[in-house]
JSON list of C-alpha atoms in Angstrom, two decimals:
[
{"chain": "A", "resi": 1, "resn": "MET", "atom": "CA", "xyz": [93.53, 65.66, 48.89]},
{"chain": "A", "resi": 2, "resn": "ASN", "atom": "CA", "xyz": [90.57, 63.55, 50.10]},
{"chain": "A", "resi": 3, "resn": "GLN", "atom": "CA", "xyz": [88.77, 64.26, 47.02]},
{"chain": "A", "resi": 4, "resn": "ILE", "atom": "CA", "xyz": [91.77, 63.15, 44.79]},
{"chain": "A", "resi": 5, "resn": "ASN", "atom": "CA", "xyz": [92.09, 59.92, 46.61]},
{"chain": "A", "resi": 6, "resn": "LEU", "atom": "CA", "xyz": [88.34, 59.49, 46.34]},
{"chain": "A", "resi": 7, "resn": "GLY", "atom": "CA", "xyz": [88.50, 59.93, 42.62]},
{"chain": "A", "resi": 8, "resn": "ILE", "atom": "CA", "xyz": [91.62, 57.54, 42.39]},
{"chain": "A", "resi": 9, "resn": "GLU", "atom": "CA", "xyz": [89.30, 54.67, 43.74]},
{"chain": "A", "resi": 10, "resn": "LYS", "atom": "CA", "xyz": [86.52, 55.73, 41.86]},
{"chain": "A", "resi": 11, "resn": "CYS", "atom": "CA", "xyz": [88.80, 55.28, 38.56]},
{"chain": "A", "resi": 12, "resn": "ILE", "atom": "CA", "xyz": [90.09, 51.86, 40.20]},
{"chain": "A", "resi": 13, "resn": "ASN", "atom": "CA", "xyz": [86.22, 50.74, 40.62]},
{"chain": "A", "resi": 14, "resn": "SER", "atom": "CA", "xyz": [85.39, 51.80, 36.94]},
{"chain": "A", "resi": 15, "resn": "LEU", "atom": "CA", "xyz": [88.13, 49.40, 36.02]},
{"chain": "A", "resi": 16, "resn": "GLY", "atom": "CA", "xyz": [86.52, 46.78, 38.28]},
{"chain": "A", "resi": 17, "resn": "GLU", "atom": "CA", "xyz": [83.39, 47.17, 36.77]},
{"chain": "A", "resi": 18, "resn": "LYS", "atom": "CA", "xyz": [84.83, 46.97, 33.18]},
{"chain": "A", "resi": 19, "resn": "PHE", "atom": "CA", "xyz": [86.29, 43.60, 34.17]},
{"chain": "A", "resi": 20, "resn": "LEU", "atom": "CA", "xyz": [83.07, 42.60, 35.65]},
{"chain": "A", "resi": 21, "resn": "LYS", "atom": "CA", "xyz": [81.16, 42.78, 32.34]},
{"chain": "A", "resi": 22, "resn": "TRP", "atom": "CA", "xyz": [83.80, 42.04, 29.94]},
{"chain": "A", "resi": 23, "resn": "PRO", "atom": "CA", "xyz": [86.62, 40.00, 31.33]},
{"chain": "A", "resi": 24, "resn": "TYR", "atom": "CA", "xyz": [88.10, 39.34, 28.07]},
{"chain": "A", "resi": 25, "resn": "ASN", "atom": "CA", "xyz": [88.84, 43.14, 27.40]},
{"chain": "A", "resi": 26, "resn": "PHE", "atom": "CA", "xyz": [92.15, 42.78, 29.07]},
{"chain": "A", "resi": 27, "resn": "PHE", "atom": "CA", "xyz": [94.69, 40.19, 27.39]},
{"chain": "A", "resi": 28, "resn": "THR", "atom": "CA", "xyz": [97.42, 41.33, 29.91]},
{"chain": "A", "resi": 29, "resn": "GLU", "atom": "CA", "xyz": [97.99, 43.29, 32.88]},
{"chain": "A", "resi": 30, "resn": "SER", "atom": "CA", "xyz": [99.50, 45.93, 30.57]},
{"chain": "A", "resi": 31, "resn": "ASP", "atom": "CA", "xyz": [96.05, 46.22, 29.01]},
{"chain": "A", "resi": 32, "resn": "ALA", "atom": "CA", "xyz": [94.75, 46.85, 32.68]},
{"chain": "A", "resi": 33, "resn": "HIS", "atom": "CA", "xyz": [97.10, 49.40, 33.29]},
{"chain": "A", "resi": 34, "resn": "SER", "atom": "CA", "xyz": [96.14, 51.12, 29.82]},
{"chain": "A", "resi": 35, "resn": "PHE", "atom": "CA", "xyz": [92.59, 51.63, 30.83]},
{"chain": "A", "resi": 36, "resn": "LEU", "atom": "CA", "xyz": [93.11, 52.61, 34.14]},
{"chain": "A", "resi": 37, "resn": "TYR", "atom": "CA", "xyz": [95.14, 55.49, 32.76]},
{"chain": "A", "resi": 38, "resn": "TYR", "atom": "CA", "xyz": [92.14, 56.00, 30.48]},
{"chain": "A", "resi": 39, "resn": "TYR", "atom": "CA", "xyz": [89.87, 56.45, 33.36]},
{"chain": "A", "resi": 40, "resn": "ILE", "atom": "CA", "xyz": [91.72, 58.85, 35.16]},
{"chain": "A", "resi": 41, "resn": "PHE", "atom": "CA", "xyz": [91.93, 61.12, 32.37]},
{"chain": "A", "resi": 42, "resn": "ARG", "atom": "CA", "xyz": [88.80, 60.88, 31.17]},
{"chain": "A", "resi": 43, "resn": "SER", "atom": "CA", "xyz": [86.83, 61.06, 34.65]},
{"chain": "A", "resi": 44, "resn": "GLY", "atom": "CA", "xyz": [89.12, 61.48, 37.29]},
{"chain": "A", "resi": 45, "resn": "PRO", "atom": "CA", "xyz": [89.81, 64.76, 39.40]},
{"chain": "A", "resi": 46, "resn": "LYS", "atom": "CA", "xyz": [91.33, 67.68, 37.33]},
{"chain": "A", "resi": 47, "resn": "GLU", "atom": "CA", "xyz": [94.23, 67.76, 39.53]},
{"chain": "A", "resi": 48, "resn": "LEU", "atom": "CA", "xyz": [95.29, 64.30, 38.17]},
{"chain": "A", "resi": 49, "resn": "LYS", "atom": "CA", "xyz": [95.51, 65.47, 34.66]},
{"chain": "A", "resi": 50, "resn": "LEU", "atom": "CA", "xyz": [97.46, 68.63, 34.92]},
{"chain": "A", "resi": 51, "resn": "PHE", "atom": "CA", "xyz": [101.13, 69.13, 34.28]},
{"chain": "A", "resi": 52, "resn": "TYR", "atom": "CA", "xyz": [103.19, 70.23, 37.24]},
{"chain": "A", "resi": 53, "resn": "SER", "atom": "CA", "xyz": [106.13, 72.25, 37.31]},
{"chain": "A", "resi": 54, "resn": "THR", "atom": "CA", "xyz": [109.63, 71.00, 39.28]},
{"chain": "A", "resi": 55, "resn": "ILE", "atom": "CA", "xyz": [111.50, 73.49, 41.60]},
{"chain": "A", "resi": 56, "resn": "ASN", "atom": "CA", "xyz": [113.21, 75.31, 39.04]},
{"chain": "A", "resi": 57, "resn": "ASP", "atom": "CA", "xyz": [110.13, 75.71, 36.59]},
{"chain": "A", "resi": 58, "resn": "ASP", "atom": "CA", "xyz": [112.29, 74.53, 33.83]},
{"chain": "A", "resi": 59, "resn": "GLU", "atom": "CA", "xyz": [110.79, 71.06, 33.39]},
{"chain": "A", "resi": 60, "resn": "LYS", "atom": "CA", "xyz": [107.13, 69.84, 34.00]},
{"chain": "A", "resi": 61, "resn": "THR", "atom": "CA", "xyz": [105.45, 66.10, 34.15]},
{"chain": "A", "resi": 62, "resn": "VAL", "atom": "CA", "xyz": [102.20, 64.77, 34.55]},
{"chain": "A", "resi": 63, "resn": "LEU", "atom": "CA", "xyz": [101.42, 62.76, 37.84]},
{"chain": "A", "resi": 64, "resn": "ILE", "atom": "CA", "xyz": [100.79, 59.11, 36.36]},
{"chain": "A", "resi": 65, "resn": "HIS", "atom": "CA", "xyz": [103.85, 56.86, 35.32]},
{"chain": "A", "resi": 66, "resn": "ARG", "atom": "CA", "xyz": [104.26, 53.43, 34.91]},
{"chain": "A", "resi": 67, "resn": "GLU", "atom": "CA", "xyz": [107.26, 51.20, 36.28]},
{"chain": "A", "resi": 68, "resn": "TYR", "atom": "CA", "xyz": [108.34, 53.87, 39.06]},
{"chain": "A", "resi": 69, "resn": "PRO", "atom": "CA", "xyz": [111.01, 52.63, 41.20]},
{"chain": "A", "resi": 70, "resn": "THR", "atom": "CA", "xyz": [110.84, 51.96, 45.08]},
{"chain": "A", "resi": 71, "resn": "ASN", "atom": "CA", "xyz": [112.63, 54.28, 47.29]},
{"chain": "A", "resi": 72, "resn": "PHE", "atom": "CA", "xyz": [114.28, 51.04, 49.37]},
{"chain": "A", "resi": 73, "resn": "ARG", "atom": "CA", "xyz": [116.32, 48.06, 48.49]},
{"chain": "A", "resi": 74, "resn": "TYR", "atom": "CA", "xyz": [115.10, 44.67, 49.14]},
{"chain": "A", "resi": 75, "resn": "HIS", "atom": "CA", "xyz": [115.79, 40.82, 48.77]},
{"chain": "A", "resi": 76, "resn": "LYS", "atom": "CA", "xyz": [112.88, 39.65, 46.52]},
{"chain": "A", "resi": 77, "resn": "GLU", "atom": "CA", "xyz": [113.41, 36.22, 47.23]},
{"chain": "A", "resi": 78, "resn": "ASN", "atom": "CA", "xyz": [112.61, 36.16, 51.05]},
{"chain": "A", "resi": 79, "resn": "MET", "atom": "CA", "xyz": [111.26, 39.83, 51.12]},
{"chain": "A", "resi": 80, "resn": "SER", "atom": "CA", "xyz": [113.70, 41.21, 53.41]},
{"chain": "A", "resi": 81, "resn": "LEU", "atom": "CA", "xyz": [114.56, 45.06, 53.48]},
{"chain": "A", "resi": 82, "resn": "ASP", "atom": "CA", "xyz": [118.31, 45.58, 52.76]},
{"chain": "A", "resi": 83, "resn": "GLU", "atom": "CA", "xyz": [119.63, 49.14, 51.79]},
{"chain": "A", "resi": 84, "resn": "GLU", "atom": "CA", "xyz": [123.35, 47.59, 51.35]},
{"chain": "A", "resi": 85, "resn": "THR", "atom": "CA", "xyz": [123.09, 44.61, 49.09]},
{"chain": "A", "resi": 86, "resn": "GLY", "atom": "CA", "xyz": [119.11, 44.41, 48.11]},
{"chain": "A", "resi": 87, "resn": "GLY", "atom": "CA", "xyz": [117.96, 45.73, 44.65]},
{"chain": "A", "resi": 88, "resn": "ARG", "atom": "CA", "xyz": [115.14, 48.27, 43.89]},
{"chain": "A", "resi": 89, "resn": "GLY", "atom": "CA", "xyz": [111.89, 47.09, 42.94]},
{"chain": "A", "resi": 90, "resn": "HIS", "atom": "CA", "xyz": [109.13, 48.86, 40.59]},
{"chain": "A", "resi": 91, "resn": "TYR", "atom": "CA", "xyz": [105.29, 49.63, 41.18]},
{"chain": "A", "resi": 92, "resn": "ASP", "atom": "CA", "xyz": [103.11, 48.91, 37.93]},
{"chain": "A", "resi": 93, "resn": "LEU", "atom": "CA", "xyz": [101.68, 52.37, 37.95]},
{"chain": "A", "resi": 94, "resn": "VAL", "atom": "CA", "xyz": [101.96, 55.17, 40.20]},
{"chain": "A", "resi": 95, "resn": "ILE", "atom": "CA", "xyz": [100.42, 58.72, 40.96]},
{"chain": "A", "resi": 96, "resn": "LEU", "atom": "CA", "xyz": [103.16, 61.40, 41.82]},
{"chain": "A", "resi": 97, "resn": "ASN", "atom": "CA", "xyz": [102.37, 63.77, 44.70]},
{"chain": "A", "resi": 98, "resn": "PRO", "atom": "CA", "xyz": [102.42, 67.32, 43.30]},
{"chain": "A", "resi": 99, "resn": "ASP", "atom": "CA", "xyz": [104.29, 68.53, 46.31]},
{"chain": "A", "resi": 100, "resn": "PHE", "atom": "CA", "xyz": [107.14, 66.36, 45.63]},
{"chain": "A", "resi": 101, "resn": "ILE", "atom": "CA", "xyz": [107.17, 67.64, 42.14]},
{"chain": "A", "resi": 102, "resn": "LYS", "atom": "CA", "xyz": [107.22, 71.27, 43.07]},
{"chain": "A", "resi": 103, "resn": "ASP", "atom": "CA", "xyz": [110.07, 70.92, 45.59]},
{"chain": "A", "resi": 104, "resn": "HIS", "atom": "CA", "xyz": [112.49, 68.62, 43.66]},
{"chain": "A", "resi": 105, "resn": "ASN", "atom": "CA", "xyz": [114.33, 68.99, 40.08]},
{"chain": "A", "resi": 106, "resn": "ILE", "atom": "CA", "xyz": [113.28, 66.62, 37.39]},
{"chain": "A", "resi": 107, "resn": "LYS", "atom": "CA", "xyz": [116.02, 64.09, 38.21]},
{"chain": "A", "resi": 108, "resn": "GLU", "atom": "CA", "xyz": [114.90, 63.46, 41.76]},
{"chain": "A", "resi": 109, "resn": "VAL", "atom": "CA", "xyz": [111.42, 63.23, 40.42]},
{"chain": "A", "resi": 110, "resn": "ILE", "atom": "CA", "xyz": [112.44, 60.67, 38.16]},
{"chain": "A", "resi": 111, "resn": "ALA", "atom": "CA", "xyz": [114.27, 58.79, 41.07]},
{"chain": "A", "resi": 112, "resn": "GLN", "atom": "CA", "xyz": [116.76, 56.69, 39.04]},
{"chain": "A", "resi": 113, "resn": "ASP", "atom": "CA", "xyz": [119.62, 58.00, 41.03]},
{"chain": "A", "resi": 114, "resn": "TYR", "atom": "CA", "xyz": [119.18, 56.20, 44.26]},
{"chain": "A", "resi": 115, "resn": "LYS", "atom": "CA", "xyz": [121.87, 57.74, 46.25]},
{"chain": "A", "resi": 116, "resn": "LYS", "atom": "CA", "xyz": [120.89, 61.30, 45.26]},
{"chain": "A", "resi": 117, "resn": "THR", "atom": "CA", "xyz": [116.83, 60.75, 46.10]},
{"chain": "A", "resi": 118, "resn": "CYS", "atom": "CA", "xyz": [116.27, 57.84, 47.96]},
{"chain": "A", "resi": 119, "resn": "GLN", "atom": "CA", "xyz": [119.20, 58.55, 50.56]},
{"chain": "A", "resi": 120, "resn": "LYS", "atom": "CA", "xyz": [117.93, 62.10, 51.23]},
{"chain": "A", "resi": 121, "resn": "ASN", "atom": "CA", "xyz": [115.01, 60.95, 53.61]},
{"chain": "A", "resi": 122, "resn": "ILE", "atom": "CA", "xyz": [112.36, 62.37, 51.10]},
{"chain": "A", "resi": 123, "resn": "LYS", "atom": "CA", "xyz": [109.05, 61.26, 52.02]},
{"chain": "A", "resi": 124, "resn": "GLU", "atom": "CA", "xyz": [105.57, 60.66, 50.35]},
{"chain": "A", "resi": 125, "resn": "HIS", "atom": "CA", "xyz": [106.71, 60.89, 46.71]},
{"chain": "A", "resi": 126, "resn": "LEU", "atom": "CA", "xyz": [103.49, 59.30, 45.46]},
{"chain": "A", "resi": 127, "resn": "LEU", "atom": "CA", "xyz": [99.69, 59.80, 46.38]},
{"chain": "A", "resi": 128, "resn": "ALA", "atom": "CA", "xyz": [99.39, 56.29, 45.08]},
{"chain": "A", "resi": 129, "resn": "ALA", "atom": "CA", "xyz": [101.25, 53.06, 44.10]},
{"chain": "A", "resi": 130, "resn": "ILE", "atom": "CA", "xyz": [99.36, 50.62, 42.37]},
{"chain": "A", "resi": 131, "resn": "GLU", "atom": "CA", "xyz": [99.91, 46.95, 41.67]},
{"chain": "A", "resi": 132, "resn": "PHE", "atom": "CA", "xyz": [98.28, 44.50, 39.26]},
{"chain": "A", "resi": 133, "resn": "LYS", "atom": "CA", "xyz": [97.65, 41.02, 38.93]},
{"chain": "A", "resi": 134, "resn": "LEU", "atom": "CA", "xyz": [95.42, 39.30, 36.24]},
{"chain": "A", "resi": 135, "resn": "ILE", "atom": "CA", "xyz": [94.85, 35.43, 36.55]},
{"chain": "A", "resi": 136, "resn": "THR", "atom": "CA", "xyz": [94.38, 33.83, 33.22]},
{"chain": "A", "resi": 137, "resn": "LYS", "atom": "CA", "xyz": [94.90, 30.16, 34.15]},
{"chain": "A", "resi": 138, "resn": "PRO", "atom": "CA", "xyz": [94.50, 28.17, 37.29]},
{"chain": "A", "resi": 139, "resn": "LEU", "atom": "CA", "xyz": [96.30, 29.69, 40.17]},
{"chain": "A", "resi": 140, "resn": "SER", "atom": "CA", "xyz": [99.65, 28.64, 40.60]},
{"chain": "A", "resi": 141, "resn": "ALA", "atom": "CA", "xyz": [101.85, 28.70, 43.91]},
{"chain": "A", "resi": 142, "resn": "GLY", "atom": "CA", "xyz": [103.97, 30.93, 42.20]},
{"chain": "A", "resi": 143, "resn": "LEU", "atom": "CA", "xyz": [101.47, 33.39, 41.23]},
{"chain": "A", "resi": 144, "resn": "LYS", "atom": "CA", "xyz": [100.07, 33.47, 44.71]},
{"chain": "A", "resi": 145, "resn": "ASN", "atom": "CA", "xyz": [103.53, 33.96, 46.06]},
{"chain": "A", "resi": 146, "resn": "GLU", "atom": "CA", "xyz": [103.83, 36.85, 43.87]},
{"chain": "A", "resi": 147, "resn": "ILE", "atom": "CA", "xyz": [100.46, 38.32, 45.27]},
{"chain": "A", "resi": 148, "resn": "GLU", "atom": "CA", "xyz": [101.64, 37.88, 48.67]},
{"chain": "A", "resi": 149, "resn": "LYS", "atom": "CA", "xyz": [104.93, 39.53, 48.04]},
{"chain": "A", "resi": 150, "resn": "ASP", "atom": "CA", "xyz": [103.06, 42.74, 46.35]},
{"chain": "A", "resi": 151, "resn": "PHE", "atom": "CA", "xyz": [101.09, 42.82, 49.67]},
{"chain": "A", "resi": 152, "resn": "LYS", "atom": "CA", "xyz": [104.48, 43.22, 51.41]},
{"chain": "A", "resi": 153, "resn": "LYS", "atom": "CA", "xyz": [106.09, 45.47, 49.10]},
{"chain": "A", "resi": 154, "resn": "LEU", "atom": "CA", "xyz": [102.94, 47.98, 49.21]},
{"chain": "A", "resi": 155, "resn": "ALA", "atom": "CA", "xyz": [103.07, 47.96, 52.83]},
{"chain": "A", "resi": 156, "resn": "TRP", "atom": "CA", "xyz": [106.60, 48.85, 52.96]},
{"chain": "A", "resi": 157, "resn": "ALA", "atom": "CA", "xyz": [105.91, 51.72, 50.51]},
{"chain": "A", "resi": 158, "resn": "VAL", "atom": "CA", "xyz": [103.06, 53.15, 52.94]},
{"chain": "A", "resi": 159, "resn": "LYS", "atom": "CA", "xyz": [104.30, 52.46, 56.53]},
{"chain": "A", "resi": 160, "resn": "ASP", "atom": "CA", "xyz": [107.99, 51.39, 56.70]},
{"chain": "A", "resi": 161, "resn": "LYS", "atom": "CA", "xyz": [109.64, 53.68, 54.04]},
{"chain": "A", "resi": 162, "resn": "GLU", "atom": "CA", "xyz": [106.51, 56.33, 53.69]},
{"chain": "A", "resi": 163, "resn": "GLN", "atom": "CA", "xyz": [106.93, 56.54, 49.79]},
{"chain": "A", "resi": 164, "resn": "ALA", "atom": "CA", "xyz": [103.26, 56.37, 49.17]},
{"chain": "A", "resi": 165, "resn": "LYS", "atom": "CA", "xyz": [100.26, 57.93, 51.05]},
{"chain": "A", "resi": 166, "resn": "ASN", "atom": "CA", "xyz": [98.14, 55.05, 49.50]},
{"chain": "A", "resi": 167, "resn": "ALA", "atom": "CA", "xyz": [98.73, 51.84, 47.88]},
{"chain": "A", "resi": 168, "resn": "TYR", "atom": "CA", "xyz": [96.57, 49.47, 45.78]},
{"chain": "A", "resi": 169, "resn": "LEU", "atom": "CA", "xyz": [96.71, 45.95, 44.76]},
{"chain": "A", "resi": 170, "resn": "ILE", "atom": "CA", "xyz": [94.07, 45.08, 41.94]},
{"chain": "A", "resi": 171, "resn": "ILE", "atom": "CA", "xyz": [93.66, 41.48, 41.36]},
{"chain": "A", "resi": 172, "resn": "PHE", "atom": "CA", "xyz": [91.22, 40.06, 38.64]},
{"chain": "A", "resi": 173, "resn": "ASN", "atom": "CA", "xyz": [90.48, 36.65, 37.99]},
{"chain": "A", "resi": 174, "resn": "ARG", "atom": "CA", "xyz": [88.32, 35.22, 34.85]},
{"chain": "A", "resi": 175, "resn": "THR", "atom": "CA", "xyz": [89.66, 31.50, 35.22]},
{"chain": "A", "resi": 176, "resn": "ARG", "atom": "CA", "xyz": [87.93, 29.76, 37.85]},
{"chain": "A", "resi": 177, "resn": "LYS", "atom": "CA", "xyz": [86.48, 30.08, 41.30]},
{"chain": "A", "resi": 178, "resn": "GLU", "atom": "CA", "xyz": [89.09, 29.96, 44.04]},
{"chain": "A", "resi": 179, "resn": "GLU", "atom": "CA", "xyz": [87.25, 29.75, 47.36]},
{"chain": "A", "resi": 180, "resn": "VAL", "atom": "CA", "xyz": [90.50, 28.70, 49.27]},
{"chain": "A", "resi": 181, "resn": "PHE", "atom": "CA", "xyz": [92.54, 31.50, 47.79]},
{"chain": "A", "resi": 182, "resn": "LEU", "atom": "CA", "xyz": [90.05, 34.24, 49.42]},
{"chain": "A", "resi": 183, "resn": "ASN", "atom": "CA", "xyz": [91.01, 32.97, 53.01]},
{"chain": "A", "resi": 184, "resn": "ASP", "atom": "CA", "xyz": [94.73, 33.58, 51.69]},
{"chain": "A", "resi": 185, "resn": "LEU", "atom": "CA", "xyz": [94.11, 37.09, 50.91]},
{"chain": "A", "resi": 186, "resn": "ARG", "atom": "CA", "xyz": [92.15, 37.63, 54.05]},
{"chain": "A", "resi": 187, "resn": "LYS", "atom": "CA", "xyz": [95.43, 36.56, 55.39]},
{"chain": "A", "resi": 188, "resn": "TYR", "atom": "CA", "xyz": [97.82, 38.66, 53.50]},
{"chain": "A", "resi": 189, "resn": "SER", "atom": "CA", "xyz": [95.48, 42.02, 53.96]},
{"chain": "A", "resi": 190, "resn": "ALA", "atom": "CA", "xyz": [95.64, 41.17, 57.85]},
{"chain": "A", "resi": 191, "resn": "GLU", "atom": "CA", "xyz": [99.05, 40.97, 57.90]},
{"chain": "A", "resi": 192, "resn": "ASN", "atom": "CA", "xyz": [99.45, 44.30, 55.78]},
{"chain": "A", "resi": 193, "resn": "PRO", "atom": "CA", "xyz": [96.48, 46.62, 56.69]},
{"chain": "A", "resi": 194, "resn": "GLU", "atom": "CA", "xyz": [97.96, 49.61, 55.13]},
{"chain": "A", "resi": 195, "resn": "VAL", "atom": "CA", "xyz": [97.20, 48.25, 51.66]},
{"chain": "A", "resi": 196, "resn": "LYS", "atom": "CA", "xyz": [93.99, 48.60, 50.03]},
{"chain": "A", "resi": 197, "resn": "ALA", "atom": "CA", "xyz": [93.39, 45.59, 47.69]},
{"chain": "A", "resi": 198, "resn": "ILE", "atom": "CA", "xyz": [90.47, 44.37, 45.35]},
{"chain": "A", "resi": 199, "resn": "TYR", "atom": "CA", "xyz": [89.86, 40.82, 44.26]},
{"chain": "A", "resi": 200, "resn": "ILE", "atom": "CA", "xyz": [87.24, 40.44, 41.36]},
{"chain": "A", "resi": 201, "resn": "GLU", "atom": "CA", "xyz": [86.15, 37.16, 39.91]},
{"chain": "A", "resi": 202, "resn": "SER", "atom": "CA", "xyz": [84.56, 37.26, 36.60]},
{"chain": "A", "resi": 203, "resn": "ILE", "atom": "CA", "xyz": [83.79, 33.47, 35.40]},
{"chain": "A", "resi": 204, "resn": "LYS", "atom": "CA", "xyz": [81.70, 32.88, 32.32]},
{"chain": "A", "resi": 205, "resn": "ASN", "atom": "CA", "xyz": [81.28, 29.01, 32.38]},
{"chain": "A", "resi": 206, "resn": "GLU", "atom": "CA", "xyz": [77.82, 27.47, 31.66]},
{"chain": "A", "resi": 207, "resn": "LYS", "atom": "CA", "xyz": [76.20, 30.10, 34.39]},
{"chain": "A", "resi": 208, "resn": "ARG", "atom": "CA", "xyz": [78.03, 33.46, 34.99]},
{"chain": "A", "resi": 209, "resn": "THR", "atom": "CA", "xyz": [79.37, 34.09, 38.30]},
{"chain": "A", "resi": 210, "resn": "TYR", "atom": "CA", "xyz": [81.22, 37.06, 39.61]},
{"chain": "A", "resi": 211, "resn": "LYS", "atom": "CA", "xyz": [82.45, 37.97, 43.10]},
{"chain": "A", "resi": 212, "resn": "ILE", "atom": "CA", "xyz": [84.24, 41.07, 44.76]},
{"chain": "A", "resi": 213, "resn": "LEU", "atom": "CA", "xyz": [86.21, 41.35, 47.92]},
{"chain": "A", "resi": 214, "resn": "TYR", "atom": "CA", "xyz": [87.61, 44.48, 49.10]},
{"chain": "A", "resi": 215, "resn": "MET", "atom": "CA", "xyz": [90.59, 44.59, 51.62]},
{"chain": "A", "resi": 216, "resn": "GLY", "atom": "CA", "xyz": [91.59, 47.54, 53.53]},
{"chain": "A", "resi": 217, "resn": "SER", "atom": "CA", "xyz": [90.23, 51.04, 54.19]},
{"chain": "A", "resi": 218, "resn": "TRP", "atom": "CA", "xyz": [88.25, 51.87, 50.77]},
{"chain": "A", "resi": 219, "resn": "SER", "atom": "CA", "xyz": [86.18, 55.27, 50.60]},
{"chain": "A", "resi": 220, "resn": "HIS", "atom": "CA", "xyz": [84.45, 54.25, 47.29]},
{"chain": "A", "resi": 221, "resn": "LYS", "atom": "CA", "xyz": [83.18, 50.60, 46.33]},
{"chain": "A", "resi": 222, "resn": "LEU", "atom": "CA", "xyz": [81.23, 49.15, 44.13]},
{"chain": "A", "resi": 223, "resn": "LYS", "atom": "CA", "xyz": [77.69, 48.21, 45.02]},
{"chain": "A", "resi": 224, "resn": "TYR", "atom": "CA", "xyz": [77.11, 44.91, 43.87]},
{"chain": "A", "resi": 225, "resn": "GLY", "atom": "CA", "xyz": [78.91, 41.24, 43.81]},
{"chain": "A", "resi": 226, "resn": "LEU", "atom": "CA", "xyz": [80.43, 42.05, 47.27]},
{"chain": "A", "resi": 227, "resn": "THR", "atom": "CA", "xyz": [81.70, 39.25, 49.52]},
{"chain": "A", "resi": 228, "resn": "ASN", "atom": "CA", "xyz": [82.99, 39.53, 53.20]}
]
């Protein structure tokens, strides 16, 4: 499993390298999702590319899916867990755990029915939960708040609710330098150390500038553009 996790991080870094070189290759966050999907199927470990059978062998599925639901309910306004009156969220991209697939039927794997899947105390549905943010204009308070909430949601996924073995937050910025925001990111990371985050600036003005900040415990990193 360690090799699979390493392979996931290599693919994320391949996506980061693409953004460093060609920041306008992605018009939207959905473009970034698609490129990561492509990198996983092109160069990821073979285990990530296979079909896996559910418990009764009648249905098979791949590991990579978009908009997968959380196994917990919460209030998005104040980011408080609430299994009674809260709503479910979604992850931009997930990599399912093969062991979860083989031990459950397809409806439980899809996890749309909260009572049948999420209240059965099933753990580690996912090898990885991944969120993306693409900054295409000067950073607003609203977007900064969304990023802070993503940190919190992903930390819940790993630690409090044990839905995911690993959680990644990918933040790309092609607009302008955000020195103050780097300190905010470090704060969010310190508060949510379970989350592996990467922030990349690739700015094309009169002079090309770039910066990479890793947060959390990464096994694989790009070799250039790093900041502490």
